PDB file of C-alpha atoms in Angstrom:
ATOM      1  CA  MET A  28      -5.450  29.091 -30.628  1.00 43.00           C
ATOM      2  CA  ASN A  29      -3.736  26.138 -28.927  1.00 56.00           C
ATOM      3  CA  LYS A  30      -0.857  24.968 -31.058  1.00 67.00           C
ATOM      4  CA  PHE A  31       1.587  22.418 -29.793  1.00 74.00           C
ATOM      5  CA  VAL A  32       4.195  19.959 -31.022  1.00 80.00           C
ATOM      6  CA  TRP A  33       4.808  16.410 -29.712  1.00 81.00           C
ATOM      7  CA  ASN A  34       8.410  15.154 -29.988  1.00 84.00           C
ATOM      8  CA  ASP A  35      10.044  11.859 -29.050  1.00 87.00           C
ATOM      9  CA  PHE A  36      12.189  12.352 -25.967  1.00 89.00           C
ATOM     10  CA  GLY A  37      13.643   8.895 -25.473  1.00 90.00           C
ATOM     11  CA  VAL A  38      13.840   6.909 -22.262  1.00 92.00           C
ATOM     12  CA  LEU A  39      13.092   9.075 -19.223  1.00 91.00           C
ATOM     13  CA  GLN A  40      16.014   8.659 -16.837  1.00 92.00           C
ATOM     14  CA  SER A  41      15.669  11.324 -14.147  1.00 91.00           C
ATOM     15  CA  ILE A  42      13.424  14.054 -12.794  1.00 91.00           C
ATOM     16  CA  ASP A  43      14.630  17.068 -10.858  1.00 91.00           C
ATOM     17  CA  ALA A  44      12.261  19.640  -9.422  1.00 87.00           C
ATOM     18  CA  ASN A  45      12.816  22.800  -7.456  1.00 87.00           C
ATOM     19  CA  ASP A  46      10.409  25.586  -6.473  1.00 84.00           C
ATOM     20  CA  SER A  47      10.298  27.190  -9.905  1.00 88.00           C
ATOM     21  CA  THR A  48      11.311  24.594 -12.517  1.00 90.00           C
ATOM     22  CA  LEU A  49      10.798  20.917 -13.352  1.00 90.00           C
ATOM     23  CA  TYR A  50      13.683  19.261 -15.227  1.00 93.00           C
ATOM     24  CA  ILE A  51      13.514  15.912 -17.025  1.00 94.00           C
ATOM     25  CA  THR A  52      16.530  14.096 -18.461  1.00 93.00           C
ATOM     26  CA  SER A  53      16.659  11.282 -21.004  1.00 92.00           C
ATOM     27  CA  ARG A  54      19.202   8.457 -21.161  1.00 91.00           C
ATOM     28  CA  SER A  55      20.880  10.220 -24.069  1.00 91.00           C
ATOM     29  CA  GLY A  56      21.553  13.222 -21.798  1.00 91.00           C
ATOM     30  CA  LYS A  57      18.937  15.578 -23.243  1.00 92.00           C
ATOM     31  CA  THR A  58      17.393  17.829 -20.564  1.00 93.00           C
ATOM     32  CA  LEU A  59      14.154  19.802 -20.882  1.00 92.00           C
ATOM     33  CA  LYS A  60      12.523  22.134 -18.383  1.00 90.00           C
ATOM     34  CA  MET A  61       9.030  23.305 -17.454  1.00 89.00           C
ATOM     35  CA  SER A  62       8.118  26.419 -15.501  1.00 86.00           C
ATOM     36  CA  LYS A  63       6.274  25.451 -12.317  1.00 86.00           C
ATOM     37  CA  ARG A  64       5.380  29.078 -11.644  1.00 85.00           C
ATOM     38  CA  LYS A  65       3.688  29.586 -15.004  1.00 82.00           C
ATOM     39  CA  TYR A  66       1.798  26.282 -15.160  1.00 78.00           C
ATOM     40  CA  LYS A  67       1.212  25.650 -11.401  1.00 80.00           C
ATOM     41  CA  GLN A  68      -1.405  22.831 -11.271  1.00 82.00           C
ATOM     42  CA  GLN A  69      -0.384  21.407 -14.642  1.00 85.00           C
ATOM     43  CA  ALA A  70       3.249  21.252 -13.482  1.00 86.00           C
ATOM     44  CA  LEU A  71       2.256  19.156 -10.458  1.00 86.00           C
ATOM     45  CA  LEU A  72       0.358  16.761 -12.702  1.00 88.00           C
ATOM     46  CA  VAL A  73       3.247  16.524 -15.170  1.00 89.00           C
ATOM     47  CA  GLU A  74       5.715  15.897 -12.327  1.00 89.00           C
ATOM     48  CA  HIS A  75       3.549  13.063 -10.999  1.00 89.00           C
ATOM     49  CA  LYS A  76       3.158  11.562 -14.490  1.00 89.00           C
ATOM     50  CA  ALA A  77       6.918  11.799 -15.049  1.00 90.00           C
ATOM     51  CA  LYS A  78       7.589   9.900 -11.810  1.00 89.00           C
ATOM     52  CA  MET A  79       5.275   7.136 -12.994  1.00 88.00           C
ATOM     53  CA  LEU A  80       7.013   7.005 -16.387  1.00 88.00           C
ATOM     54  CA  LEU A  81      10.608   6.751 -15.138  1.00 89.00           C
ATOM     55  CA  GLY A  82      12.458   4.209 -17.265  1.00 89.00           C
ATOM     56  CA  ALA A  83       9.878   4.304 -20.074  1.00 88.00           C
ATOM     57  CA  GLU A  84      10.106   5.826 -23.539  1.00 90.00           C
ATOM     58  CA  VAL A  85       8.154   9.081 -23.595  1.00 91.00           C
ATOM     59  CA  THR A  86       7.130  11.921 -25.863  1.00 89.00           C
ATOM     60  CA  VAL A  87       7.021  15.527 -24.702  1.00 89.00           C
ATOM     61  CA  ARG A  88       4.779  18.387 -25.773  1.00 86.00           C
ATOM     62  CA  THR A  89       5.999  21.897 -26.443  1.00 80.00           C
ATOM     63  CA  SER A  90       3.199  24.443 -26.629  1.00 71.00           C
ATOM     64  CA  GLN A  91       3.252  27.937 -28.051  1.00 64.00           C
ATOM     65  CA  ASN A  92       3.532  29.275 -24.492  1.00 61.00           C
ATOM     66  CA  THR A  93       6.918  27.673 -23.935  1.00 53.00           C
ATOM     67  CA  PHE A  94       9.511  30.117 -25.238  1.00 54.00           C
ATOM     68  CA  PHE A  95       8.598  30.357 -28.905  1.00 61.00           C
ATOM     69  CA  TRP A  96       8.321  26.620 -29.631  1.00 61.00           C
ATOM     70  CA  SER A  97      11.878  25.891 -28.498  1.00 71.00           C
ATOM     71  CA  THR A  98      11.602  22.098 -28.381  1.00 71.00           C
ATOM     72  CA  SER A  99      15.254  21.812 -27.422  1.00 80.00           C
ATOM     73  CA  GLU A 100      14.775  23.660 -24.116  1.00 85.00           C
ATOM     74  CA  TRP A 101      11.142  23.727 -22.855  1.00 85.00           C
ATOM     75  CA  PHE A 102       8.237  21.282 -22.541  1.00 87.00           C
ATOM     76  CA  SER A 103       4.671  21.484 -21.231  1.00 85.00           C
ATOM     77  CA  ASP A 104       3.424  17.873 -21.023  1.00 86.00           C
ATOM     78  CA  ILE A 105       4.665  14.296 -21.075  1.00 90.00           C
ATOM     79  CA  LYS A 106       3.101  10.997 -22.102  1.00 87.00           C
ATOM     80  CA  PRO A 107       4.296   7.460 -22.821  1.00 87.00           C
ATOM     81  CA  LEU A 108       5.312   6.599 -26.349  1.00 81.00           C
ATOM     82  CA  SER A 109       2.923   3.638 -26.257  1.00 71.00           C
ATOM     83  CA  ALA A 110       0.137   2.596 -23.883  1.00 55.00           C
ATOM     84  CA  GLU A 111       1.806  -0.756 -23.125  1.00 49.00           C
ATOM     85  CA  GLN A 112       4.557   1.002 -21.199  1.00 49.00           C
ATOM     86  CA  ILE A 113       2.169   2.097 -18.455  1.00 48.00           C
ATOM     87  CA  ALA A 114       0.322  -1.152 -17.899  1.00 42.00           C
ATOM     88  CA  PRO A 115       2.636  -4.154 -17.517  1.00 42.00           C
ATOM     89  CA  SER A 116      -0.129  -6.655 -18.257  1.00 37.00           C
ATOM     90  CA  SER A 117      -1.834  -7.220 -21.575  1.00 36.00           C
ATOM     91  CA  THR A 118      -5.208  -5.878 -20.436  1.00 37.00           C
ATOM     92  CA  SER A 119      -6.432  -2.895 -22.384  1.00 37.00           C
ATOM     93  CA  SER A 120      -7.741  -0.876 -19.448  1.00 42.00           C
ATOM     94  CA  ALA A 121      -5.405   0.521 -16.800  1.00 46.00           C
ATOM     95  CA  ASP A 122      -8.369   0.730 -14.394  1.00 47.00           C
ATOM     96  CA  THR A 123      -8.497  -3.049 -14.087  1.00 51.00           C
ATOM     97  CA  LEU A 124      -4.944  -2.991 -12.685  1.00 67.00           C
ATOM     98  CA  ILE A 125      -5.897  -0.668  -9.822  1.00 73.00           C
ATOM     99  CA  SER A 126      -7.522  -2.385  -6.862  1.00 76.00           C
ATOM    100  CA  GLU A 127     -10.791  -0.938  -5.570  1.00 76.00           C
ATOM    101  CA  LYS A 128      -9.240   0.215  -2.266  1.00 78.00           C
ATOM    102  CA  ASP A 129      -6.490   2.091  -4.112  1.00 78.00           C
ATOM    103  CA  LYS A 130      -8.762   4.048  -6.492  1.00 77.00           C
ATOM    104  CA  CYS A 131      -9.281   7.738  -5.822  1.00 75.00           C
ATOM    105  CA  ILE A 132     -12.846   8.281  -4.645  1.00 71.00           C
ATOM    106  CA  SER A 133     -12.971  11.999  -5.331  1.00 69.00           C
ATOM    107  CA  CYS A 134     -12.741  11.927  -9.111  1.00 61.00           C
ATOM    108  CA  GLU A 135     -13.165   9.978 -12.288  1.00 51.00           C
ATOM    109  CA  GLY A 136      -9.591  10.808 -13.301  1.00 44.00           C
ATOM    110  CA  LYS A 137     -10.569  12.445 -16.596  1.00 43.00           C
ATOM    111  CA  GLY A 138     -11.997  15.888 -17.290  1.00 43.00           C
ATOM    112  CA  PHE A 139     -12.433  16.513 -13.574  1.00 42.00           C
ATOM    113  CA  TYR A 140     -12.939  20.043 -12.308  1.00 45.00           C
ATOM    114  CA  LEU A 141     -13.111  20.802  -8.612  1.00 44.00           C
ATOM    115  CA  TYR A 142     -14.415  24.159  -7.413  1.00 46.00           C
ATOM    116  CA  CYS A 143     -13.293  25.040  -3.895  1.00 47.00           C
ATOM    117  CA  GLY A 144     -12.998  28.505  -2.487  1.00 47.00           C
ATOM    118  CA  GLY A 145     -13.620  30.060  -5.888  1.00 45.00           C
ATOM    119  CA  THR A 146     -10.603  28.446  -7.559  1.00 49.00           C
ATOM    120  CA  LYS A 147     -10.922  26.227 -10.604  1.00 50.00           C
ATOM    121  CA  LYS A 148      -8.816  23.078 -10.504  1.00 54.00           C
ATOM    122  CA  GLN A 149      -7.894  21.385 -13.772  1.00 56.00           C
ATOM    123  CA  VAL A 150      -7.019  18.103 -12.085  1.00 59.00           C
ATOM    124  CA  CYS A 151      -8.158  16.298  -8.975  1.00 67.00           C
ATOM    125  CA  SER A 152      -6.317  17.795  -5.997  1.00 65.00           C
ATOM    126  CA  THR A 153      -6.140  14.404  -4.297  1.00 70.00           C
ATOM    127  CA  CYS A 154      -4.626  12.169  -6.970  1.00 71.00           C
ATOM    128  CA  SER A 155      -3.453  14.661  -9.646  1.00 66.00           C
ATOM    129  CA  GLY A 156      -5.473  12.829 -12.285  1.00 64.00           C
ATOM    130  CA  THR A 157      -3.849   9.411 -11.853  1.00 70.00           C
ATOM    131  CA  ARG A 158      -7.004   7.822 -10.337  1.00 72.00           C
ATOM    132  CA  VAL A 159      -4.825   6.279  -7.572  1.00 77.00           C
ATOM    133  CA  ARG A 160      -4.903   7.440  -3.944  1.00 76.00           C
ATOM    134  CA  PRO A 161      -1.657   9.184  -2.938  1.00 73.00           C
ATOM    135  CA  GLU A 162      -1.150   6.678  -0.112  1.00 75.00           C
ATOM    136  CA  ALA A 163      -1.161   3.800  -2.599  1.00 75.00           C
ATOM    137  CA  SER A 164       0.628   5.472  -5.503  1.00 71.00           C
ATOM    138  CA  GLN A 165       3.966   3.855  -4.601  1.00 69.00           C
ATOM    139  CA  LYS A 166       2.519   0.478  -5.647  1.00 71.00           C
ATOM    140  CA  TYR A 167       1.912   1.757  -9.174  1.00 66.00           C
ATOM    141  CA  ILE A 168       5.135   3.693  -9.772  1.00 61.00           C
ATOM    142  CA  LYS A 169       7.713   1.741 -11.779  1.00 53.00           C
ATOM    143  CA  ASN A 170      11.246   1.129 -10.492  1.00 42.00           C
ATOM    144  CA  THR A 171      10.679   2.185  -6.899  1.00 42.00           C
ATOM    145  CA  PRO A 172      12.535   0.182  -4.270  1.00 46.00           C
ATOM    146  CA  LYS A 173      10.506  -1.633  -1.654  1.00 47.00           C
ATOM    147  CA  SER A 174      10.577  -0.163   1.836  1.00 44.00           C
ATOM    148  CA  PRO A 175      13.028  -1.889   4.201  1.00 47.00           C
ATOM    149  CA  GLN A 176      11.694  -4.530   6.551  1.00 46.00           C
ATOM    150  CA  ARG A 177      12.707  -4.787  10.214  1.00 46.00           C
ATOM    151  CA  THR A 178      12.687  -8.137  11.960  1.00 46.00           C
ATOM    152  CA  LEU A 179      11.615  -8.496  15.586  1.00 47.00           C
ATOM    153  CA  SER A 180      13.120 -10.992  18.016  1.00 48.00           C
ATOM    154  CA  ASN A 181      10.254 -13.461  17.469  1.00 49.00           C
ATOM    155  CA  ASN A 182      10.905 -13.408  13.671  1.00 48.00           C
ATOM    156  CA  ALA A 183       7.839 -11.252  12.966  1.00 48.00           C
ATOM    157  CA  SER A 184       8.403  -8.763  10.180  1.00 50.00           C
ATOM    158  CA  VAL A 185       7.368  -5.108  10.680  1.00 50.00           C
ATOM    159  CA  ASN A 186       7.256  -2.411   8.022  1.00 49.00           C
ATOM    160  CA  PRO A 187       8.684   0.893   9.381  1.00 50.00           C
ATOM    161  CA  THR A 188       6.378   2.998   7.183  1.00 49.00           C
ATOM    162  CA  THR A 189       2.614   3.380   7.391  1.00 47.00           C
ATOM    163  CA  TYR A 190       0.333   0.719   6.006  1.00 49.00           C
ATOM    164  CA  GLN A 191      -0.507   1.043   2.306  1.00 53.00           C
ATOM    165  CA  ASN A 192      -4.281   0.991   2.849  1.00 56.00           C
ATOM    166  CA  ASP A 193      -4.379   3.419   5.772  1.00 53.00           C
ATOM    167  CA  TYR A 194      -6.486   6.305   4.450  1.00 54.00           C
ATOM    168  CA  SER A 195      -6.900   8.080   7.779  1.00 53.00           C
ATOM    169  CA  THR A 196      -4.774  11.008   6.580  1.00 55.00           C
ATOM    170  CA  SER A 197      -6.499  11.279   3.205  1.00 54.00           C
ATOM    171  CA  TYR A 198      -7.988  14.664   2.532  1.00 52.00           C
ATOM    172  CA  VAL A 199     -10.073  15.881  -0.378  1.00 52.00           C
ATOM    173  CA  GLU A 200      -9.757  19.618  -0.960  1.00 51.00           C
ATOM    174  CA  GLY A 201     -13.104  21.252  -0.270  1.00 51.00           C
ATOM    175  CA  ASP A 202     -14.267  18.283   1.786  1.00 49.00           C
ATOM    176  CA  LEU A 203     -15.542  18.747   5.328  1.00 49.00           C
ATOM    177  CA  GLY A 204     -12.602  16.892   6.809  1.00 46.00           C
ATOM    178  CA  HIS A 205     -10.629  13.704   6.775  1.00 48.00           C
ATOM    179  CA  ILE A 206     -12.069  10.519   5.365  1.00 49.00           C
ATOM    180  CA  ASN A 207     -13.506   8.157   7.948  1.00 49.00           C
ATOM    181  CA  THR A 208     -11.118   5.192   7.718  1.00 47.00           C
ATOM    182  CA  LYS A 209     -13.576   2.663   9.124  1.00 48.00           C
ATOM    183  CA  PHE A 210     -16.258   3.673   6.624  1.00 51.00           C
ATOM    184  CA  TRP A 211     -14.078   3.629   3.509  1.00 52.00           C
ATOM    185  CA  ASN A 212     -12.171   0.468   4.418  1.00 50.00           C
ATOM    186  CA  GLY A 213     -15.444  -1.353   5.095  1.00 51.00           C
ATOM    187  CA  ARG A 214     -14.649  -2.191   8.713  1.00 47.00           C
TER     188      ARG A 214
END
């Protein structure tokens, strides 16, 4: 029996995570927590979703597993209040906003189960169900500052971080190794 309650949380202002607990705070000062030890994979997915929803109005789910339905203290999932808050354009599908090079190649992003080493994963271990490669996820997270630019003596601009489309360090759990950058980038 899976019973749960969805409640309006307000505008998500901050996220704080430590080894055992994930805390979210609204603009009105309300703070809820989620046990990372109890939910493990789900907590990682919820943390990633919360980072993408910073500054948006959200609703939170409290399930029967979270301290006797105490909606004032615990939560188990988060989602936007409306679909328009995720996608800034008026297109109906969020997939059209993600470029082909930035899409996660190891999953469909929905109902994905990965079996590796006898463990059952509820979400894709590469993208946490967002359908965006981890290397490119910064492009799709709202309200993140751009990385600083350094200027060389000949006025050429250099980014101090790695390139956004460099997938040489990408790794799919259960895969035989790292993704061949030349193959996947079409070079």
